[in-house]
Coordinates of C-alpha atoms in Angstrom, one line a residue:
X82 CA 155.1 85.1 56.8
X83 CA 153.6 86.9 53.8
X84 CA 153.3 84.6 50.8
X85 CA 153.1 87.3 48.2
X86 CA 155.1 90.4 47.3
X87 CA 152.2 92.8 48.0
X88 CA 150.7 92.9 51.5
X89 CA 147.6 94.9 52.5
X90 CA 147.1 95.6 56.2
X91 CA 143.4 95.8 57.0
X92 CA 140.3 94.6 55.2
X93 CA 138.1 97.6 55.5
X94 CA 136.8 99.5 52.4
X95 CA 140.2 101.1 51.6
X96 CA 142.1 97.8 52.0
X97 CA 139.5 96.0 49.8
X98 CA 139.8 98.8 47.2
X99 CA 143.6 98.3 47.1
X100 CA 143.1 94.6 46.7
X101 CA 140.7 95.2 43.8
X102 CA 143.2 97.4 42.0
X103 CA 146.0 94.9 42.5
X104 CA 144.0 91.9 41.3
X105 CA 143.0 94.0 38.2
X106 CA 146.8 94.0 37.5
X107 CA 147.1 90.3 37.9
X108 CA 148.6 90.6 41.4
X109 CA 147.4 88.4 44.2
X110 CA 148.1 90.2 47.5
X111 CA 148.2 88.9 51.1
X112 CA 145.7 90.7 53.4
X113 CA 146.5 90.8 57.1
X114 CA 143.7 91.2 59.7
X115 CA 143.3 90.3 63.3
X116 CA 140.6 87.7 62.4
X117 CA 142.0 86.3 59.2
X118 CA 139.0 87.6 57.3
X119 CA 138.6 86.2 53.8
X120 CA 138.7 88.8 51.0
X121 CA 138.1 87.8 47.4
X122 CA 141.2 88.0 45.3
X123 CA 143.6 87.9 48.3
X124 CA 145.3 85.4 50.5
X125 CA 144.2 85.9 54.0
X126 CA 146.6 85.9 57.0
X127 CA 145.7 86.3 60.6
X128 CA 147.9 88.5 62.8
X129 CA 147.7 91.0 65.6
X130 CA 149.5 94.1 64.4
X131 CA 149.6 95.3 68.0
X132 CA 152.2 92.6 68.6
X133 CA 155.5 93.7 67.1
X134 CA 156.7 90.1 66.5
X135 CA 153.4 89.1 64.9
X136 CA 153.5 92.2 62.7
X137 CA 157.1 91.5 61.6
X138 CA 156.3 87.8 60.9
X139 CA 153.2 88.7 58.9
X140 CA 155.0 91.1 56.6
X141 CA 158.4 89.3 56.2
X142 CA 159.3 89.0 52.6
X143 CA 156.9 91.8 51.4
X144 CA 158.1 94.2 48.7
X145 CA 155.1 96.6 49.0
X146 CA 153.1 97.1 52.2
X147 CA 149.8 99.0 52.1
X148 CA 148.9 100.4 55.5
X149 CA 145.1 100.6 55.6
X150 CA 144.6 99.4 59.2
X151 CA 143.4 101.7 61.9
X152 CA 142.1 101.6 65.4
X153 CA 138.4 102.5 66.2
X154 CA 137.7 106.1 65.3
X155 CA 137.4 107.2 68.9
X156 CA 140.7 105.5 69.8
X157 CA 142.9 107.3 67.3
X158 CA 144.6 109.7 69.8
X159 CA 145.5 106.8 72.1
X160 CA 146.4 104.1 69.6
X161 CA 146.9 105.2 66.0
X162 CA 150.5 106.5 66.2
X163 CA 151.7 103.4 68.1
X164 CA 150.0 101.1 65.5
X165 CA 151.8 102.9 62.7
X166 CA 155.1 102.7 64.6
X167 CA 154.8 98.9 64.6
X168 CA 154.0 98.9 60.9
X169 CA 157.0 101.1 60.2
X170 CA 159.2 98.7 62.1
X171 CA 157.8 95.7 60.2
X172 CA 158.2 97.5 56.8
X173 CA 161.8 98.5 57.6
X174 CA 162.7 95.0 58.6
X175 CA 161.2 93.5 55.4
X176 CA 162.8 96.2 53.3
X177 CA 159.3 97.0 51.9
X178 CA 157.9 100.2 50.4
X179 CA 155.3 101.5 52.8
X180 CA 152.2 103.0 51.2
X181 CA 150.1 104.8 53.8
X182 CA 146.4 105.6 53.5
X183 CA 145.8 109.0 55.0
X184 CA 143.2 111.8 55.2
X185 CA 143.4 115.6 55.3
X186 CA 142.7 116.1 59.0
X187 CA 146.3 117.2 59.6
X188 CA 145.9 120.6 57.9
X189 CA 143.2 121.9 60.3
X190 CA 140.8 124.7 59.2
X191 CA 142.0 126.3 55.9
X192 CA 140.6 129.2 53.9
X193 CA 140.5 128.1 50.3
X194 CA 141.3 124.7 48.6
X195 CA 143.6 122.3 50.4
X196 CA 146.9 121.6 48.8
X197 CA 149.9 119.5 49.8
X198 CA 152.1 122.5 50.4
X199 CA 150.0 123.7 53.3
X200 CA 151.4 123.3 56.8
X201 CA 150.1 120.5 59.0
X202 CA 148.7 122.9 61.6
X203 CA 145.7 121.0 63.0
X204 CA 144.7 121.7 66.6
X205 CA 142.0 119.0 66.9
X206 CA 143.0 115.8 68.7
X207 CA 142.7 113.6 65.7
X208 CA 144.2 116.2 63.4
X209 CA 147.3 116.5 65.6
X210 CA 147.7 112.7 65.5
X211 CA 147.4 112.6 61.7
X212 CA 149.9 115.4 61.3
X213 CA 152.5 113.8 63.6
X214 CA 152.0 110.4 61.9
X215 CA 153.0 111.9 58.6
X216 CA 156.0 113.7 60.2
X217 CA 157.1 110.3 61.6
X218 CA 156.8 108.7 58.1
X219 CA 158.6 111.6 56.4
X220 CA 161.4 111.5 59.0
X221 CA 161.9 107.7 58.5
X222 CA 162.0 108.1 54.7
X223 CA 164.5 111.0 54.9
X224 CA 166.7 109.1 57.3
X225 CA 166.8 106.2 54.8
X226 CA 165.2 103.8 57.2
X227 CA 162.5 102.8 54.6
X228 CA 160.7 104.1 51.6
X229 CA 157.4 105.8 52.1
X230 CA 154.6 107.3 50.1
X231 CA 151.1 108.4 51.2
X232 CA 147.8 109.1 49.6
X233 CA 145.4 111.5 51.3
X234 CA 141.6 111.2 50.8
X235 CA 138.7 113.3 51.9
X236 CA 135.6 111.7 53.4
X237 CA 135.0 108.7 51.3
X238 CA 132.0 106.8 50.0
X239 CA 131.2 103.8 47.9
X240 CA 130.0 100.2 48.1
X241 CA 131.1 98.7 51.4
X242 CA 131.7 102.0 53.1
X243 CA 129.7 102.2 56.4
X244 CA 131.4 104.5 58.9
X245 CA 131.5 107.8 57.0
X246 CA 129.6 111.1 56.8
X247 CA 128.2 109.6 53.6
X248 CA 128.1 106.0 54.7
X249 CA 125.2 103.8 56.1
X250 CA 123.6 106.7 58.0
X251 CA 123.4 108.7 54.8
X252 CA 122.7 106.3 51.9
X253 CA 120.6 103.9 54.0
X254 CA 117.7 106.3 54.9
X255 CA 118.1 108.3 51.6
X256 CA 117.5 105.1 49.5
X257 CA 114.5 104.3 51.7
X258 CA 113.0 107.7 51.1
X259 CA 113.5 108.7 54.8
X260 CA 114.9 111.9 56.2
X261 CA 118.7 112.1 56.1
X262 CA 120.7 113.6 58.9
X263 CA 123.8 115.3 57.6
X264 CA 126.8 116.8 59.4
X265 CA 127.2 120.5 59.2
X266 CA 125.9 122.9 56.5
X267 CA 124.6 120.9 53.5
X268 CA 124.9 124.0 51.2
X269 CA 128.7 124.2 51.6
X270 CA 131.0 122.6 49.0
X271 CA 132.5 119.3 50.2
X272 CA 134.9 117.0 48.5
X273 CA 134.0 113.3 48.7
X274 CA 136.4 110.5 47.7
X275 CA 135.1 107.4 45.9
X276 CA 136.8 104.6 47.7
X277 CA 137.7 102.6 44.5
X278 CA 139.5 105.7 43.3
X279 CA 141.4 105.9 46.6
X280 CA 142.5 102.2 46.2
X281 CA 143.6 102.8 42.6
X282 CA 145.6 105.9 43.7
X283 CA 147.5 104.1 46.4
X284 CA 148.5 101.4 43.9
X285 CA 149.6 103.9 41.3
X286 CA 151.7 105.7 43.9
X287 CA 153.3 102.3 44.8
X288 CA 154.3 101.9 41.2
X289 CA 155.9 105.3 40.7
X290 CA 159.2 105.9 42.5
X291 CA 159.1 109.6 41.6
X292 CA 156.2 110.0 44.0
X293 CA 157.9 108.4 47.0
X294 CA 158.8 110.4 50.0
X295 CA 155.7 112.7 49.7
X296 CA 152.0 112.7 50.5
X297 CA 149.6 113.3 47.6
X298 CA 145.9 114.2 47.4
X299 CA 144.1 111.4 45.6
X300 CA 141.7 112.3 42.8
X301 CA 138.1 113.3 43.6
X302 CA 135.2 113.9 41.2
X303 CA 133.9 117.5 40.7
X304 CA 133.2 119.0 44.2
X305 CA 129.6 119.8 44.9
X306 CA 127.6 120.7 48.0
X307 CA 126.4 118.0 50.2
X308 CA 122.8 118.9 49.2
X309 CA 123.7 118.5 45.5
X310 CA 125.5 115.2 46.3
X311 CA 122.3 114.0 48.1
X312 CA 120.1 115.2 45.3
X313 CA 122.0 113.1 42.8
X314 CA 121.7 110.1 45.0
X315 CA 118.0 110.6 45.6
X316 CA 117.3 110.9 41.9
X317 CA 119.2 107.7 41.1
X318 CA 117.4 105.9 44.0
X319 CA 114.0 107.1 42.8
X320 CA 113.4 107.9 46.4
X321 CA 110.8 110.2 47.9
X322 CA 111.5 114.0 47.9
X323 CA 114.8 114.6 49.5
X324 CA 114.7 115.7 53.1
X325 CA 117.9 116.8 54.8
X326 CA 118.3 117.7 58.5
X327 CA 121.6 119.3 59.6
X328 CA 123.0 117.8 62.8
X329 CA 124.6 120.4 65.1
X330 CA 127.5 120.1 67.5
X331 CA 125.4 119.8 70.6
X332 CA 123.4 117.0 69.0
X333 CA 126.6 115.1 68.2
X334 CA 127.8 115.6 71.8
X335 CA 124.5 114.3 73.1
X336 CA 124.4 111.2 71.0
X337 CA 128.2 110.9 71.6
X338 CA 127.6 110.4 75.3
X339 CA 126.4 106.9 74.3
X340 CA 128.2 106.4 71.0
X341 CA 131.9 107.3 71.2
X342 CA 132.4 107.4 67.5
X343 CA 129.7 110.0 67.0
X344 CA 131.2 112.2 69.8
X345 CA 134.4 112.3 67.8
X346 CA 132.7 113.9 64.8
X347 CA 132.1 117.1 66.7
X348 CA 135.6 118.4 66.6
X349 CA 135.7 117.9 62.8
X350 CA 132.6 120.0 62.1
X351 CA 134.7 122.8 60.6
X352 CA 135.1 120.6 57.5
X353 CA 131.3 120.6 57.0
X354 CA 130.4 124.1 58.2
X355 CA 132.7 125.8 55.6
X356 CA 133.6 124.9 52.0
X357 CA 135.9 121.9 52.0
X358 CA 137.7 121.6 48.6
X359 CA 140.7 119.3 48.1
X360 CA 143.0 120.1 45.2
X361 CA 144.6 117.1 43.6
X362 CA 146.4 118.9 40.7
X363 CA 149.8 117.7 41.9
X364 CA 148.8 114.0 41.8
X365 CA 147.1 114.3 38.4
X366 CA 150.1 116.1 36.9
X367 CA 152.2 112.9 37.5
X368 CA 149.7 110.0 37.5
X369 CA 146.6 111.3 35.6
X370 CA 143.1 112.0 36.7
X371 CA 141.3 108.7 37.1
X372 CA 138.5 110.0 39.3
X373 CA 135.2 108.2 38.6
X374 CA 132.6 110.7 37.4
X375 CA 130.4 111.7 40.4
X376 CA 127.1 110.4 39.0
X377 CA 128.7 107.0 38.1
X378 CA 130.2 106.7 41.6
X379 CA 127.0 107.6 43.4
X380 CA 125.1 105.3 41.1
X381 CA 127.3 102.3 42.1
X382 CA 126.8 103.2 45.7
X383 CA 123.0 103.6 45.4
X384 CA 122.9 100.2 43.6
X385 CA 124.5 98.6 46.7
X386 CA 121.8 100.1 49.0
X387 CA 118.9 99.3 46.7
X388 CA 119.8 95.7 46.0
X389 CA 117.2 93.2 47.3
X390 CA 119.4 91.9 50.1
X391 CA 119.7 95.4 51.5
X392 CA 115.9 95.6 51.8
X393 CA 115.9 92.2 53.5
X394 CA 118.6 93.3 56.0
X395 CA 116.5 96.4 56.8
X396 CA 113.4 94.4 57.4
X397 CA 115.3 92.0 59.6
X398 CA 116.6 94.9 61.7
X399 CA 113.1 96.2 62.2
X400 CA 111.9 92.8 63.3
X401 CA 114.7 92.4 65.8
X402 CA 113.8 95.9 67.3
X403 CA 110.2 94.9 67.7
X404 CA 110.9 91.5 69.1

């Protein structure tokens, strides 16, 4: 049973960002994971959310439930909606507000900035899943089964973010002065969400009843091209001259034959081959614009990758490869 009023499902980057925002408010949440992973500032609880009875037991007594758990990226179509269904059941049984961490896949390709009034018209596998998951939540809210609110982020980055278009495979080589492989056209605009801003937005949504029943685009810093984003990072890292190499669909499919998560990126290439701008005006009109300035956010991320322990980890990986 949850021992606190706020429960966070999942201890990935988003879950940890939510925990950080809660602890800044003097709230000690419970974090639920399959392994019982310890997270600073939270009380850890071990539970398998795939088991309805375990999910219900882990969230019993919660007042606010942050849904930040997800299956492996390549398993979204098979598992994500069922996982959310069990979370909805648990939240309804507890009488808790459900705060869902979402992304913008559900819209599909769009000409112009993304806004919350656009139809959820995605045709990709993962986009259709995301669109239906929000419809399920909205239906449950409108039926009075439970209270729901969602925050939608773009591709996110920041300390602790690994599996992202601007995660380990981007910041790692960039900070070592190596060539950086990037998805799609680096000279297109692309909104990137700083993960601490995402966590803060989810907490603010949980505190504001006027936002419930809707999905909101969380604040992002000024949108720049991926090349401009990388140039800022390279300058802060004092790395060698920036070298970007666009990765094409056929290359993703080739690598994806061995790495399922990489294969799944191919269907989302439209977000990187065209301008991808996410409008968060609706959110800021209610809750204010708390997006961290882009250079500050990138600087914090670069600092994570240039810390001495990162260099030690890289050296150890090279030694293991050569052994």
